[in-house]
Amino acid sequence: MAYSCDFPYNDFGHWLKSRFPFKVQKLTINGSFTCPNRDGSIGRGGCAFCNNKTFTPAYCQPTDSITQQLQEGKRFFSRKYPDMKYIAYFQAYTNTYAKLDTLKRRYEEALQVDDVVGIAIGTRPDCVDGPLLDYLESLARHTMVMVEYGIESANDETLRRINRGHDFACSQRAINETARRGIITGGHVIIGLPGEDRKESIRQASLISATRLDILKIHQLQVTKDTQLGETYIQEPFPLYTVDEYIGLLAEYIGHLRPTLVLERFTSQSPKDLLIAPHWGLKNHEFTNLFVNYLRKHGMYQGMYCHDNDCIGGDKVANHATSLKCGTCAF
Protein backbone atom coordinates (compact mmCIF):
# COMPACT_ATOMS: atom_id res chain seq x y z
CA MET A 1 0.00 0.00 0.00
CA ALA A 2 1.28 3.50 -0.83
CA TYR A 3 0.62 5.86 2.08
CA SER A 4 -0.14 9.50 1.36
CA CYS A 5 2.37 10.72 3.94
CA ASP A 6 6.14 10.44 4.18
CA PHE A 7 6.04 7.28 6.26
CA PRO A 8 5.42 3.61 5.37
CA TYR A 9 2.60 3.56 7.93
CA ASN A 10 -0.55 5.50 8.79
CA ASP A 11 0.97 8.36 10.78
CA PHE A 12 -0.92 10.17 13.57
CA GLY A 13 0.55 13.58 12.76
CA HIS A 14 -0.75 13.45 9.20
CA TRP A 15 -4.08 12.15 10.46
CA LEU A 16 -4.38 15.22 12.71
CA LYS A 17 -3.53 17.51 9.81
CA SER A 18 -6.34 15.93 7.79
CA ARG A 19 -8.82 16.90 10.52
CA PHE A 20 -7.65 20.38 11.46
CA PRO A 21 -6.54 23.36 9.31
CA PHE A 22 -4.05 24.40 12.01
CA LYS A 23 -1.28 22.86 14.11
CA VAL A 24 -2.62 20.85 17.07
CA GLN A 25 -0.77 19.68 20.16
CA LYS A 26 -1.89 17.38 22.97
CA LEU A 27 -1.59 19.03 26.40
CA THR A 28 -1.32 16.55 29.26
CA ILE A 29 -3.32 17.42 32.38
CA ASN A 30 -3.84 15.75 35.74
CA GLY A 31 -7.53 15.46 36.59
CA SER A 32 -6.90 14.22 40.16
CA PHE A 33 -8.14 10.68 39.51
CA THR A 34 -6.94 7.36 40.87
CA CYS A 35 -7.37 3.75 39.64
CA PRO A 36 -9.47 0.79 40.83
CA ASN A 37 -6.37 -1.37 41.18
CA ARG A 38 -4.84 1.24 43.46
CA ASP A 39 -7.67 2.17 45.82
CA GLY A 40 -8.70 -1.39 46.64
CA SER A 41 -11.80 -1.62 44.44
CA ILE A 42 -10.22 -4.49 42.52
CA GLY A 43 -6.67 -4.46 43.84
CA ARG A 44 -3.77 -2.56 45.38
CA GLY A 45 -0.44 -1.30 44.11
CA GLY A 46 -1.52 -0.37 40.58
CA CYS A 47 -0.18 -1.92 37.39
CA ALA A 48 3.20 -3.56 37.90
CA PHE A 49 4.88 -1.34 35.29
CA CYS A 50 3.25 2.00 36.16
CA ASN A 51 4.93 5.08 37.61
CA ASN A 52 2.90 8.11 36.53
CA LYS A 53 5.84 10.42 37.21
CA THR A 54 7.58 8.99 34.14
CA PHE A 55 5.12 10.59 31.70
CA THR A 56 3.60 13.54 33.59
CA PRO A 57 4.97 17.01 32.72
CA ALA A 58 6.12 19.29 35.55
CA TYR A 59 3.21 21.68 35.00
CA CYS A 60 0.65 18.93 35.73
CA GLN A 61 0.11 19.48 39.42
CA PRO A 62 -3.13 17.98 40.77
CA THR A 63 -3.29 20.90 43.22
CA ASP A 64 -3.77 23.24 40.24
CA SER A 65 -7.09 23.49 38.47
CA ILE A 66 -7.51 21.99 35.03
CA THR A 67 -7.69 25.52 33.62
CA GLN A 68 -4.41 26.48 35.32
CA GLN A 69 -2.65 23.40 33.98
CA LEU A 70 -3.82 24.07 30.45
CA GLN A 71 -2.82 27.72 30.61
CA GLU A 72 0.65 26.73 31.81
CA GLY A 73 0.99 24.18 29.03
CA LYS A 74 -0.16 26.71 26.46
CA ARG A 75 2.49 29.19 27.63
CA PHE A 76 5.16 26.56 27.10
CA PHE A 77 4.17 25.74 23.51
CA SER A 78 3.00 29.19 22.37
CA ARG A 79 6.55 30.55 22.53
CA LYS A 80 7.41 28.41 19.53
CA TYR A 81 3.99 28.06 17.90
CA PRO A 82 1.85 31.14 18.69
CA ASP A 83 -1.05 29.92 16.52
CA MET A 84 -1.18 26.44 18.06
CA LYS A 85 -4.46 24.82 19.09
CA TYR A 86 -4.72 22.11 21.73
CA ILE A 87 -6.31 18.82 22.71
CA ALA A 88 -6.67 18.53 26.49
CA TYR A 89 -5.22 15.12 27.33
CA PHE A 90 -6.49 13.61 30.58
CA GLN A 91 -3.60 11.17 31.01
CA ALA A 92 -2.70 10.55 34.65
CA TYR A 93 -4.26 7.40 36.13
CA THR A 94 -7.86 6.45 35.15
CA ASN A 95 -9.72 9.47 33.80
CA THR A 96 -13.22 8.01 33.78
CA TYR A 97 -13.00 6.73 37.36
CA ALA A 98 -15.50 9.05 39.06
CA LYS A 99 -19.20 9.84 39.08
CA LEU A 100 -20.56 11.09 35.78
CA ASP A 101 -21.35 14.58 37.13
CA THR A 102 -17.75 14.95 38.27
CA LEU A 103 -16.44 13.79 34.90
CA LYS A 104 -18.68 16.23 33.06
CA ARG A 105 -17.42 19.17 35.14
CA ARG A 106 -13.76 18.32 34.53
CA TYR A 107 -14.09 17.60 30.82
CA GLU A 108 -16.19 20.69 30.16
CA GLU A 109 -13.85 22.91 32.17
CA ALA A 110 -11.05 21.85 29.82
CA LEU A 111 -13.15 22.52 26.73
CA GLN A 112 -13.94 26.05 27.92
CA VAL A 113 -10.26 27.08 27.83
CA ASP A 114 -9.35 29.21 24.83
CA ASP A 115 -7.74 27.35 21.90
CA VAL A 116 -8.75 23.89 23.22
CA VAL A 117 -10.37 22.09 20.29
CA GLY A 118 -10.99 18.68 21.84
CA ILE A 119 -10.28 16.25 24.66
CA ALA A 120 -8.46 12.94 24.87
CA ILE A 121 -9.29 10.68 27.80
CA GLY A 122 -6.92 7.97 28.97
CA THR A 123 -8.67 5.21 30.87
CA ARG A 124 -9.12 1.49 31.54
CA PRO A 125 -11.63 -0.70 29.66
CA ASP A 126 -13.31 -1.71 32.93
CA CYS A 127 -14.01 1.92 33.90
CA VAL A 128 -16.55 2.96 31.28
CA ASP A 129 -20.26 2.28 31.08
CA GLY A 130 -23.25 3.07 28.88
CA PRO A 131 -24.26 6.42 30.45
CA LEU A 132 -20.70 7.76 30.23
CA LEU A 133 -20.31 6.70 26.59
CA ASP A 134 -23.73 8.15 25.77
CA TYR A 135 -22.56 11.48 27.21
CA LEU A 136 -19.28 11.34 25.28
CA GLU A 137 -21.20 10.51 22.10
CA SER A 138 -23.28 13.66 22.54
CA LEU A 139 -20.16 15.71 23.32
CA ALA A 140 -18.43 14.37 20.19
CA ARG A 141 -21.11 15.98 18.03
CA HIS A 142 -19.66 19.39 18.93
CA THR A 143 -15.94 18.80 19.51
CA MET A 144 -13.23 16.19 19.08
CA VAL A 145 -13.45 13.42 21.68
CA MET A 146 -10.88 10.63 21.86
CA VAL A 147 -10.99 7.78 24.37
CA GLU A 148 -7.71 5.91 24.81
CA TYR A 149 -7.81 2.50 26.48
CA GLY A 150 -4.89 0.90 28.25
CA ILE A 151 -4.96 -2.55 26.65
CA GLU A 152 -1.29 -3.34 27.33
CA SER A 153 -1.55 -7.00 26.25
CA ALA A 154 -3.95 -9.38 24.53
CA ASN A 155 -2.71 -12.24 26.73
CA ASP A 156 -4.82 -12.83 29.84
CA GLU A 157 -1.98 -14.48 31.74
CA THR A 158 0.19 -11.42 31.16
CA LEU A 159 -2.62 -9.12 32.27
CA ARG A 160 -2.93 -11.11 35.48
CA ARG A 161 0.82 -11.04 36.02
CA ILE A 162 1.05 -7.25 35.68
CA ASN A 163 -1.98 -6.67 37.96
CA ARG A 164 -4.26 -5.08 35.38
CA GLY A 165 -7.43 -6.41 36.98
CA HIS A 166 -9.24 -7.11 33.70
CA ASP A 167 -8.92 -9.48 30.74
CA PHE A 168 -8.58 -8.87 27.01
CA ALA A 169 -12.27 -9.56 26.41
CA CYS A 170 -12.98 -6.51 28.56
CA SER A 171 -10.82 -4.39 26.26
CA GLN A 172 -12.56 -5.76 23.17
CA ARG A 173 -16.00 -4.96 24.56
CA ALA A 174 -15.10 -1.43 25.69
CA ILE A 175 -13.50 -0.67 22.32
CA ASN A 176 -16.55 -1.97 20.49
CA GLU A 177 -19.03 -0.03 22.66
CA THR A 178 -17.03 3.17 22.19
CA ALA A 179 -16.43 2.85 18.46
CA ARG A 180 -20.03 2.00 17.61
CA ARG A 181 -21.04 5.38 19.06
CA GLY A 182 -18.76 7.14 16.61
CA ILE A 183 -16.28 8.21 19.29
CA ILE A 184 -12.62 8.21 18.20
CA THR A 185 -11.21 5.13 19.93
CA GLY A 186 -7.57 4.65 20.80
CA GLY A 187 -5.55 1.94 22.49
CA HIS A 188 -2.15 1.47 24.10
CA VAL A 189 -0.05 -1.69 24.09
CA ILE A 190 3.36 -2.53 25.54
CA ILE A 191 5.77 -4.80 23.69
CA GLY A 192 8.23 -6.83 25.74
CA LEU A 193 6.24 -7.52 28.89
CA PRO A 194 7.63 -10.42 30.97
CA GLY A 195 6.63 -13.79 29.54
CA GLU A 196 5.95 -12.44 26.05
CA ASP A 197 8.52 -13.27 23.38
CA ARG A 198 8.67 -12.15 19.75
CA LYS A 199 6.28 -14.87 18.56
CA GLU A 200 3.69 -13.95 21.17
CA SER A 201 3.88 -10.26 20.29
CA ILE A 202 3.29 -11.02 16.60
CA ARG A 203 0.35 -13.26 17.53
CA GLN A 204 -1.22 -10.37 19.41
CA ALA A 205 -0.80 -7.89 16.54
CA SER A 206 -3.60 -9.50 14.55
CA LEU A 207 -5.86 -9.56 17.62
CA ILE A 208 -5.31 -5.86 18.22
CA SER A 209 -5.81 -5.11 14.52
CA ALA A 210 -9.12 -6.96 14.49
CA THR A 211 -10.67 -4.63 17.07
CA ARG A 212 -12.45 -1.43 16.09
CA LEU A 213 -9.61 0.81 17.26
CA ASP A 214 -9.01 3.98 15.26
CA ILE A 215 -5.63 4.84 16.81
CA LEU A 216 -2.91 2.74 18.43
CA LYS A 217 0.07 3.66 20.61
CA ILE A 218 2.84 1.07 20.84
CA HIS A 219 5.56 1.37 23.46
CA GLN A 220 8.58 -0.69 24.40
CA LEU A 221 8.66 -1.98 27.96
CA GLN A 222 10.55 0.37 30.27
CA VAL A 223 11.39 -0.75 33.80
CA THR A 224 11.16 2.21 36.15
CA LYS A 225 11.76 2.93 39.80
CA ASP A 226 9.01 2.74 42.42
CA THR A 227 7.13 -0.01 40.58
CA GLN A 228 6.50 -3.69 41.29
CA LEU A 229 8.20 -4.54 37.99
CA GLY A 230 11.21 -2.47 38.95
CA GLU A 231 11.62 -4.34 42.22
CA THR A 232 11.35 -7.66 40.40
CA TYR A 233 13.91 -6.65 37.79
CA ILE A 234 16.46 -5.53 40.39
CA GLN A 235 16.16 -8.85 42.22
CA GLU A 236 16.10 -11.03 39.10
CA PRO A 237 16.65 -9.24 35.77
CA PHE A 238 14.58 -10.49 32.83
CA PRO A 239 15.26 -9.98 29.08
CA LEU A 240 14.60 -6.55 27.58
CA TYR A 241 14.86 -5.63 23.90
CA THR A 242 17.81 -3.74 22.49
CA VAL A 243 17.03 -0.95 20.03
CA ASP A 244 17.84 -3.13 17.03
CA GLU A 245 15.81 -6.08 18.35
CA TYR A 246 12.81 -3.86 19.02
CA ILE A 247 12.97 -2.19 15.61
CA GLY A 248 13.02 -5.58 13.86
CA LEU A 249 10.09 -6.84 15.94
CA LEU A 250 8.12 -3.61 15.52
CA ALA A 251 8.53 -3.69 11.75
CA GLU A 252 7.00 -7.16 11.60
CA TYR A 253 4.33 -6.21 14.17
CA ILE A 254 2.94 -3.30 12.14
CA GLY A 255 2.98 -5.53 9.07
CA HIS A 256 0.13 -7.43 10.76
CA LEU A 257 -1.87 -4.27 11.48
CA ARG A 258 -4.59 -3.18 9.05
CA PRO A 259 -3.59 -0.15 6.97
CA THR A 260 -6.50 1.95 8.27
CA LEU A 261 -5.25 1.86 11.87
CA VAL A 262 -3.57 5.18 12.77
CA LEU A 263 -0.26 4.71 14.59
CA GLU A 264 0.44 7.46 17.11
CA ARG A 265 3.67 6.39 18.81
CA PHE A 266 6.25 3.59 18.81
CA THR A 267 8.30 4.35 21.89
CA SER A 268 8.26 6.03 25.27
CA GLN A 269 11.01 7.96 27.01
CA SER A 270 11.13 7.89 30.81
CA PRO A 271 13.22 10.47 32.70
CA LYS A 272 16.76 9.22 33.28
CA ASP A 273 16.48 9.53 37.05
CA LEU A 274 13.49 7.16 37.08
CA LEU A 275 14.58 4.66 34.43
CA ILE A 276 16.15 1.37 35.49
CA ALA A 277 16.36 -0.25 32.04
CA PRO A 278 16.78 -0.35 29.07
CA HIS A 279 19.04 2.67 28.48
CA TRP A 280 18.69 3.34 24.76
CA GLY A 281 19.83 6.96 24.85
CA LEU A 282 17.43 7.95 22.05
CA LYS A 283 14.84 10.68 21.88
CA ASN A 284 11.48 9.66 20.41
CA HIS A 285 12.10 11.40 17.09
CA GLU A 286 15.54 9.79 16.81
CA PHE A 287 14.01 6.36 17.27
CA THR A 288 11.35 7.12 14.66
CA ASN A 289 14.04 8.08 12.14
CA LEU A 290 15.86 4.79 12.75
CA PHE A 291 12.62 2.85 12.43
CA VAL A 292 11.51 4.54 9.19
CA ASN A 293 14.95 3.96 7.67
CA TYR A 294 14.75 0.27 8.63
CA LEU A 295 11.31 -0.07 7.02
CA ARG A 296 12.47 1.56 3.81
CA LYS A 297 15.67 -0.46 3.66
CA HIS A 298 13.75 -3.73 3.99
CA GLY A 299 10.73 -2.72 1.90
CA MET A 300 8.37 -3.15 4.85
CA TYR A 301 5.16 -1.26 5.59
CA GLN A 302 2.03 -1.34 7.72
CA GLY A 303 -0.43 -4.01 6.62
CA MET A 304 1.96 -5.87 4.35
CA TYR A 305 0.93 -9.23 5.86
CA CYS A 306 -2.80 -8.47 5.83
CA HIS A 307 -4.81 -10.28 3.17
CA ASP A 308 -8.57 -10.43 2.53
CA ASN A 309 -10.24 -10.55 5.96
CA ASP A 310 -7.00 -10.84 7.92
CA CYS A 311 -6.34 -7.97 10.34
CA ILE A 312 -9.64 -6.31 9.45
CA GLY A 313 -12.03 -4.99 12.09
CA GLY A 314 -15.70 -4.27 11.51
CA ASP A 315 -19.12 -5.71 12.26
CA LYS A 316 -18.02 -9.33 12.31
CA VAL A 317 -15.38 -8.61 14.93
CA ALA A 318 -17.66 -6.19 16.75
CA ASN A 319 -20.39 -8.78 17.08
CA HIS A 320 -17.87 -11.32 18.35
CA ALA A 321 -16.57 -8.88 20.94
CA THR A 322 -20.10 -8.13 22.10
CA SER A 323 -20.73 -11.84 22.70
CA LEU A 324 -17.60 -12.35 24.82
CA LYS A 325 -18.21 -12.80 28.52
CA CYS A 326 -16.25 -10.59 30.86
CA GLY A 327 -16.47 -10.51 34.63
CA THR A 328 -14.77 -7.15 35.12
CA CYS A 329 -16.24 -4.62 32.68
CA ALA A 330 -19.56 -2.77 32.86
CA PHE A 331 -21.15 -4.24 29.71
Coordinates of C-alpha atoms in Angstrom, one line a residue:
M1 CA 0.0 0.0 0.0
A2 CA 1.3 3.5 -0.8
Y3 CA 0.6 5.9 2.1
S4 CA -0.1 9.5 1.4
C5 CA 2.4 10.7 3.9
D6 CA 6.1 10.4 4.2
F7 CA 6.0 7.3 6.3
P8 CA 5.4 3.6 5.4
Y9 CA 2.6 3.6 7.9
N10 CA -0.6 5.5 8.8
D11 CA 1.0 8.4 10.8
F12 CA -0.9 10.2 13.6
G13 CA 0.5 13.6 12.8
H14 CA -0.7 13.4 9.2
W15 CA -4.1 12.2 10.5
L16 CA -4.4 15.2 12.7
K17 CA -3.5 17.5 9.8
S18 CA -6.3 15.9 7.8
R19 CA -8.8 16.9 10.5
F20 CA -7.7 20.4 11.5
P21 CA -6.5 23.4 9.3
F22 CA -4.1 24.4 12.0
K23 CA -1.3 22.9 14.1
V24 CA -2.6 20.8 17.1
Q25 CA -0.8 19.7 20.2
K26 CA -1.9 17.4 23.0
L27 CA -1.6 19.0 26.4
T28 CA -1.3 16.6 29.3
I29 CA -3.3 17.4 32.4
N30 CA -3.8 15.7 35.7
G31 CA -7.5 15.5 36.6
S32 CA -6.9 14.2 40.2
F33 CA -8.1 10.7 39.5
T34 CA -6.9 7.4 40.9
C35 CA -7.4 3.8 39.6
P36 CA -9.5 0.8 40.8
N37 CA -6.4 -1.4 41.2
R38 CA -4.8 1.2 43.5
D39 CA -7.7 2.2 45.8
G40 CA -8.7 -1.4 46.6
S41 CA -11.8 -1.6 44.4
I42 CA -10.2 -4.5 42.5
G43 CA -6.7 -4.5 43.8
R44 CA -3.8 -2.6 45.4
G45 CA -0.4 -1.3 44.1
G46 CA -1.5 -0.4 40.6
C47 CA -0.2 -1.9 37.4
A48 CA 3.2 -3.6 37.9
F49 CA 4.9 -1.3 35.3
C50 CA 3.3 2.0 36.2
N51 CA 4.9 5.1 37.6
N52 CA 2.9 8.1 36.5
K53 CA 5.8 10.4 37.2
T54 CA 7.6 9.0 34.1
F55 CA 5.1 10.6 31.7
T56 CA 3.6 13.5 33.6
P57 CA 5.0 17.0 32.7
A58 CA 6.1 19.3 35.6
Y59 CA 3.2 21.7 35.0
C60 CA 0.6 18.9 35.7
Q61 CA 0.1 19.5 39.4
P62 CA -3.1 18.0 40.8
T63 CA -3.3 20.9 43.2
D64 CA -3.8 23.2 40.2
S65 CA -7.1 23.5 38.5
I66 CA -7.5 22.0 35.0
T67 CA -7.7 25.5 33.6
Q68 CA -4.4 26.5 35.3
Q69 CA -2.6 23.4 34.0
L70 CA -3.8 24.1 30.4
Q71 CA -2.8 27.7 30.6
E72 CA 0.6 26.7 31.8
G73 CA 1.0 24.2 29.0
K74 CA -0.2 26.7 26.5
R75 CA 2.5 29.2 27.6
F76 CA 5.2 26.6 27.1
F77 CA 4.2 25.7 23.5
S78 CA 3.0 29.2 22.4
R79 CA 6.6 30.6 22.5
K80 CA 7.4 28.4 19.5
Y81 CA 4.0 28.1 17.9
P82 CA 1.9 31.1 18.7
D83 CA -1.0 29.9 16.5
M84 CA -1.2 26.4 18.1
K85 CA -4.5 24.8 19.1
Y86 CA -4.7 22.1 21.7
I87 CA -6.3 18.8 22.7
A88 CA -6.7 18.5 26.5
Y89 CA -5.2 15.1 27.3
F90 CA -6.5 13.6 30.6
Q91 CA -3.6 11.2 31.0
A92 CA -2.7 10.5 34.6
Y93 CA -4.3 7.4 36.1
T94 CA -7.9 6.5 35.1
N95 CA -9.7 9.5 33.8
T96 CA -13.2 8.0 33.8
Y97 CA -13.0 6.7 37.4
A98 CA -15.5 9.1 39.1
K99 CA -19.2 9.8 39.1
L100 CA -20.6 11.1 35.8
D101 CA -21.4 14.6 37.1
T102 CA -17.7 14.9 38.3
L103 CA -16.4 13.8 34.9
K104 CA -18.7 16.2 33.1
R105 CA -17.4 19.2 35.1
R106 CA -13.8 18.3 34.5
Y107 CA -14.1 17.6 30.8
E108 CA -16.2 20.7 30.2
E109 CA -13.8 22.9 32.2
A110 CA -11.1 21.9 29.8
L111 CA -13.2 22.5 26.7
Q112 CA -13.9 26.0 27.9
V113 CA -10.3 27.1 27.8
D114 CA -9.4 29.2 24.8
D115 CA -7.7 27.3 21.9
V116 CA -8.7 23.9 23.2
V117 CA -10.4 22.1 20.3
G118 CA -11.0 18.7 21.8
I119 CA -10.3 16.3 24.7
A120 CA -8.5 12.9 24.9
I121 CA -9.3 10.7 27.8
G122 CA -6.9 8.0 29.0
T123 CA -8.7 5.2 30.9
R124 CA -9.1 1.5 31.5
P125 CA -11.6 -0.7 29.7
D126 CA -13.3 -1.7 32.9
C127 CA -14.0 1.9 33.9
V128 CA -16.5 3.0 31.3
D129 CA -20.3 2.3 31.1
G130 CA -23.2 3.1 28.9
P131 CA -24.3 6.4 30.5
L132 CA -20.7 7.8 30.2
L133 CA -20.3 6.7 26.6
D134 CA -23.7 8.1 25.8
Y135 CA -22.6 11.5 27.2
L136 CA -19.3 11.3 25.3
E137 CA -21.2 10.5 22.1
S138 CA -23.3 13.7 22.5
L139 CA -20.2 15.7 23.3
A140 CA -18.4 14.4 20.2
R141 CA -21.1 16.0 18.0
H142 CA -19.7 19.4 18.9
T143 CA -15.9 18.8 19.5
M144 CA -13.2 16.2 19.1
V145 CA -13.5 13.4 21.7
M146 CA -10.9 10.6 21.9
V147 CA -11.0 7.8 24.4
E148 CA -7.7 5.9 24.8
Y149 CA -7.8 2.5 26.5
G150 CA -4.9 0.9 28.2
I151 CA -5.0 -2.6 26.7
E152 CA -1.3 -3.3 27.3
S153 CA -1.6 -7.0 26.2
A154 CA -3.9 -9.4 24.5
N155 CA -2.7 -12.2 26.7
D156 CA -4.8 -12.8 29.8
E157 CA -2.0 -14.5 31.7
T158 CA 0.2 -11.4 31.2
L159 CA -2.6 -9.1 32.3
R160 CA -2.9 -11.1 35.5
R161 CA 0.8 -11.0 36.0
I162 CA 1.0 -7.2 35.7
N163 CA -2.0 -6.7 38.0
R164 CA -4.3 -5.1 35.4
G165 CA -7.4 -6.4 37.0
H166 CA -9.2 -7.1 33.7
D167 CA -8.9 -9.5 30.7
F168 CA -8.6 -8.9 27.0
A169 CA -12.3 -9.6 26.4
C170 CA -13.0 -6.5 28.6
S171 CA -10.8 -4.4 26.3
Q172 CA -12.6 -5.8 23.2
R173 CA -16.0 -5.0 24.6
A174 CA -15.1 -1.4 25.7
I175 CA -13.5 -0.7 22.3
N176 CA -16.6 -2.0 20.5
E177 CA -19.0 0.0 22.7
T178 CA -17.0 3.2 22.2
A179 CA -16.4 2.8 18.5
R180 CA -20.0 2.0 17.6
R181 CA -21.0 5.4 19.1
G182 CA -18.8 7.1 16.6
I183 CA -16.3 8.2 19.3
I184 CA -12.6 8.2 18.2
T185 CA -11.2 5.1 19.9
G186 CA -7.6 4.6 20.8
G187 CA -5.5 1.9 22.5
H188 CA -2.2 1.5 24.1
V189 CA -0.1 -1.7 24.1
I190 CA 3.4 -2.5 25.5
I191 CA 5.8 -4.8 23.7
G192 CA 8.2 -6.8 25.7
L193 CA 6.2 -7.5 28.9
P194 CA 7.6 -10.4 31.0
G195 CA 6.6 -13.8 29.5
E196 CA 5.9 -12.4 26.0
D197 CA 8.5 -13.3 23.4
R198 CA 8.7 -12.1 19.7
K199 CA 6.3 -14.9 18.6
E200 CA 3.7 -13.9 21.2
S201 CA 3.9 -10.3 20.3
I202 CA 3.3 -11.0 16.6
R203 CA 0.3 -13.3 17.5
Q204 CA -1.2 -10.4 19.4
A205 CA -0.8 -7.9 16.5
S206 CA -3.6 -9.5 14.6
L207 CA -5.9 -9.6 17.6
I208 CA -5.3 -5.9 18.2
S209 CA -5.8 -5.1 14.5
A210 CA -9.1 -7.0 14.5
T211 CA -10.7 -4.6 17.1
R212 CA -12.4 -1.4 16.1
L213 CA -9.6 0.8 17.3
D214 CA -9.0 4.0 15.3
I215 CA -5.6 4.8 16.8
L216 CA -2.9 2.7 18.4
K217 CA 0.1 3.7 20.6
I218 CA 2.8 1.1 20.8
H219 CA 5.6 1.4 23.5
Q220 CA 8.6 -0.7 24.4
L221 CA 8.7 -2.0 28.0
Q222 CA 10.6 0.4 30.3
V223 CA 11.4 -0.7 33.8
T224 CA 11.2 2.2 36.1
K225 CA 11.8 2.9 39.8
D226 CA 9.0 2.7 42.4
T227 CA 7.1 0.0 40.6
Q228 CA 6.5 -3.7 41.3
L229 CA 8.2 -4.5 38.0
G230 CA 11.2 -2.5 38.9
E231 CA 11.6 -4.3 42.2
T232 CA 11.4 -7.7 40.4
Y233 CA 13.9 -6.7 37.8
I234 CA 16.5 -5.5 40.4
Q235 CA 16.2 -8.9 42.2
E236 CA 16.1 -11.0 39.1
P237 CA 16.7 -9.2 35.8
F238 CA 14.6 -10.5 32.8
P239 CA 15.3 -10.0 29.1
L240 CA 14.6 -6.6 27.6
Y241 CA 14.9 -5.6 23.9
T242 CA 17.8 -3.7 22.5
V243 CA 17.0 -0.9 20.0
D244 CA 17.8 -3.1 17.0
E245 CA 15.8 -6.1 18.3
Y246 CA 12.8 -3.9 19.0
I247 CA 13.0 -2.2 15.6
G248 CA 13.0 -5.6 13.9
L249 CA 10.1 -6.8 15.9
L250 CA 8.1 -3.6 15.5
A251 CA 8.5 -3.7 11.8
E252 CA 7.0 -7.2 11.6
Y253 CA 4.3 -6.2 14.2
I254 CA 2.9 -3.3 12.1
G255 CA 3.0 -5.5 9.1
H256 CA 0.1 -7.4 10.8
L257 CA -1.9 -4.3 11.5
R258 CA -4.6 -3.2 9.1
P259 CA -3.6 -0.1 7.0
T260 CA -6.5 2.0 8.3
L261 CA -5.3 1.9 11.9
V262 CA -3.6 5.2 12.8
L263 CA -0.3 4.7 14.6
E264 CA 0.4 7.5 17.1
R265 CA 3.7 6.4 18.8
F266 CA 6.2 3.6 18.8
T267 CA 8.3 4.3 21.9
S268 CA 8.3 6.0 25.3
Q269 CA 11.0 8.0 27.0
S270 CA 11.1 7.9 30.8
P271 CA 13.2 10.5 32.7
K272 CA 16.8 9.2 33.3
D273 CA 16.5 9.5 37.0
L274 CA 13.5 7.2 37.1
L275 CA 14.6 4.7 34.4
I276 CA 16.1 1.4 35.5
A277 CA 16.4 -0.2 32.0
P278 CA 16.8 -0.3 29.1
H279 CA 19.0 2.7 28.5
W280 CA 18.7 3.3 24.8
G281 CA 19.8 7.0 24.9
L282 CA 17.4 8.0 22.1
K283 CA 14.8 10.7 21.9
N284 CA 11.5 9.7 20.4
H285 CA 12.1 11.4 17.1
E286 CA 15.5 9.8 16.8
F287 CA 14.0 6.4 17.3
T288 CA 11.3 7.1 14.7
N289 CA 14.0 8.1 12.1
L290 CA 15.9 4.8 12.7
F291 CA 12.6 2.8 12.4
V292 CA 11.5 4.5 9.2
N293 CA 15.0 4.0 7.7
Y294 CA 14.7 0.3 8.6
L295 CA 11.3 -0.1 7.0
R296 CA 12.5 1.6 3.8
K297 CA 15.7 -0.5 3.7
H298 CA 13.8 -3.7 4.0
G299 CA 10.7 -2.7 1.9
M300 CA 8.4 -3.1 4.8
Y301 CA 5.2 -1.3 5.6
Q302 CA 2.0 -1.3 7.7
G303 CA -0.4 -4.0 6.6
M304 CA 2.0 -5.9 4.4
Y305 CA 0.9 -9.2 5.9
C306 CA -2.8 -8.5 5.8
H307 CA -4.8 -10.3 3.2
D308 CA -8.6 -10.4 2.5
N309 CA -10.2 -10.5 6.0
D310 CA -7.0 -10.8 7.9
C311 CA -6.3 -8.0 10.3
I312 CA -9.6 -6.3 9.4
G313 CA -12.0 -5.0 12.1
G314 CA -15.7 -4.3 11.5
D315 CA -19.1 -5.7 12.3
K316 CA -18.0 -9.3 12.3
V317 CA -15.4 -8.6 14.9
A318 CA -17.7 -6.2 16.7
N319 CA -20.4 -8.8 17.1
H320 CA -17.9 -11.3 18.3
A321 CA -16.6 -8.9 20.9
T322 CA -20.1 -8.1 22.1
S323 CA -20.7 -11.8 22.7
L324 CA -17.6 -12.3 24.8
K325 CA -18.2 -12.8 28.5
C326 CA -16.2 -10.6 30.9
G327 CA -16.5 -10.5 34.6
T328 CA -14.8 -7.2 35.1
C329 CA -16.2 -4.6 32.7
A330 CA -19.6 -2.8 32.9
F331 CA -21.1 -4.2 29.7

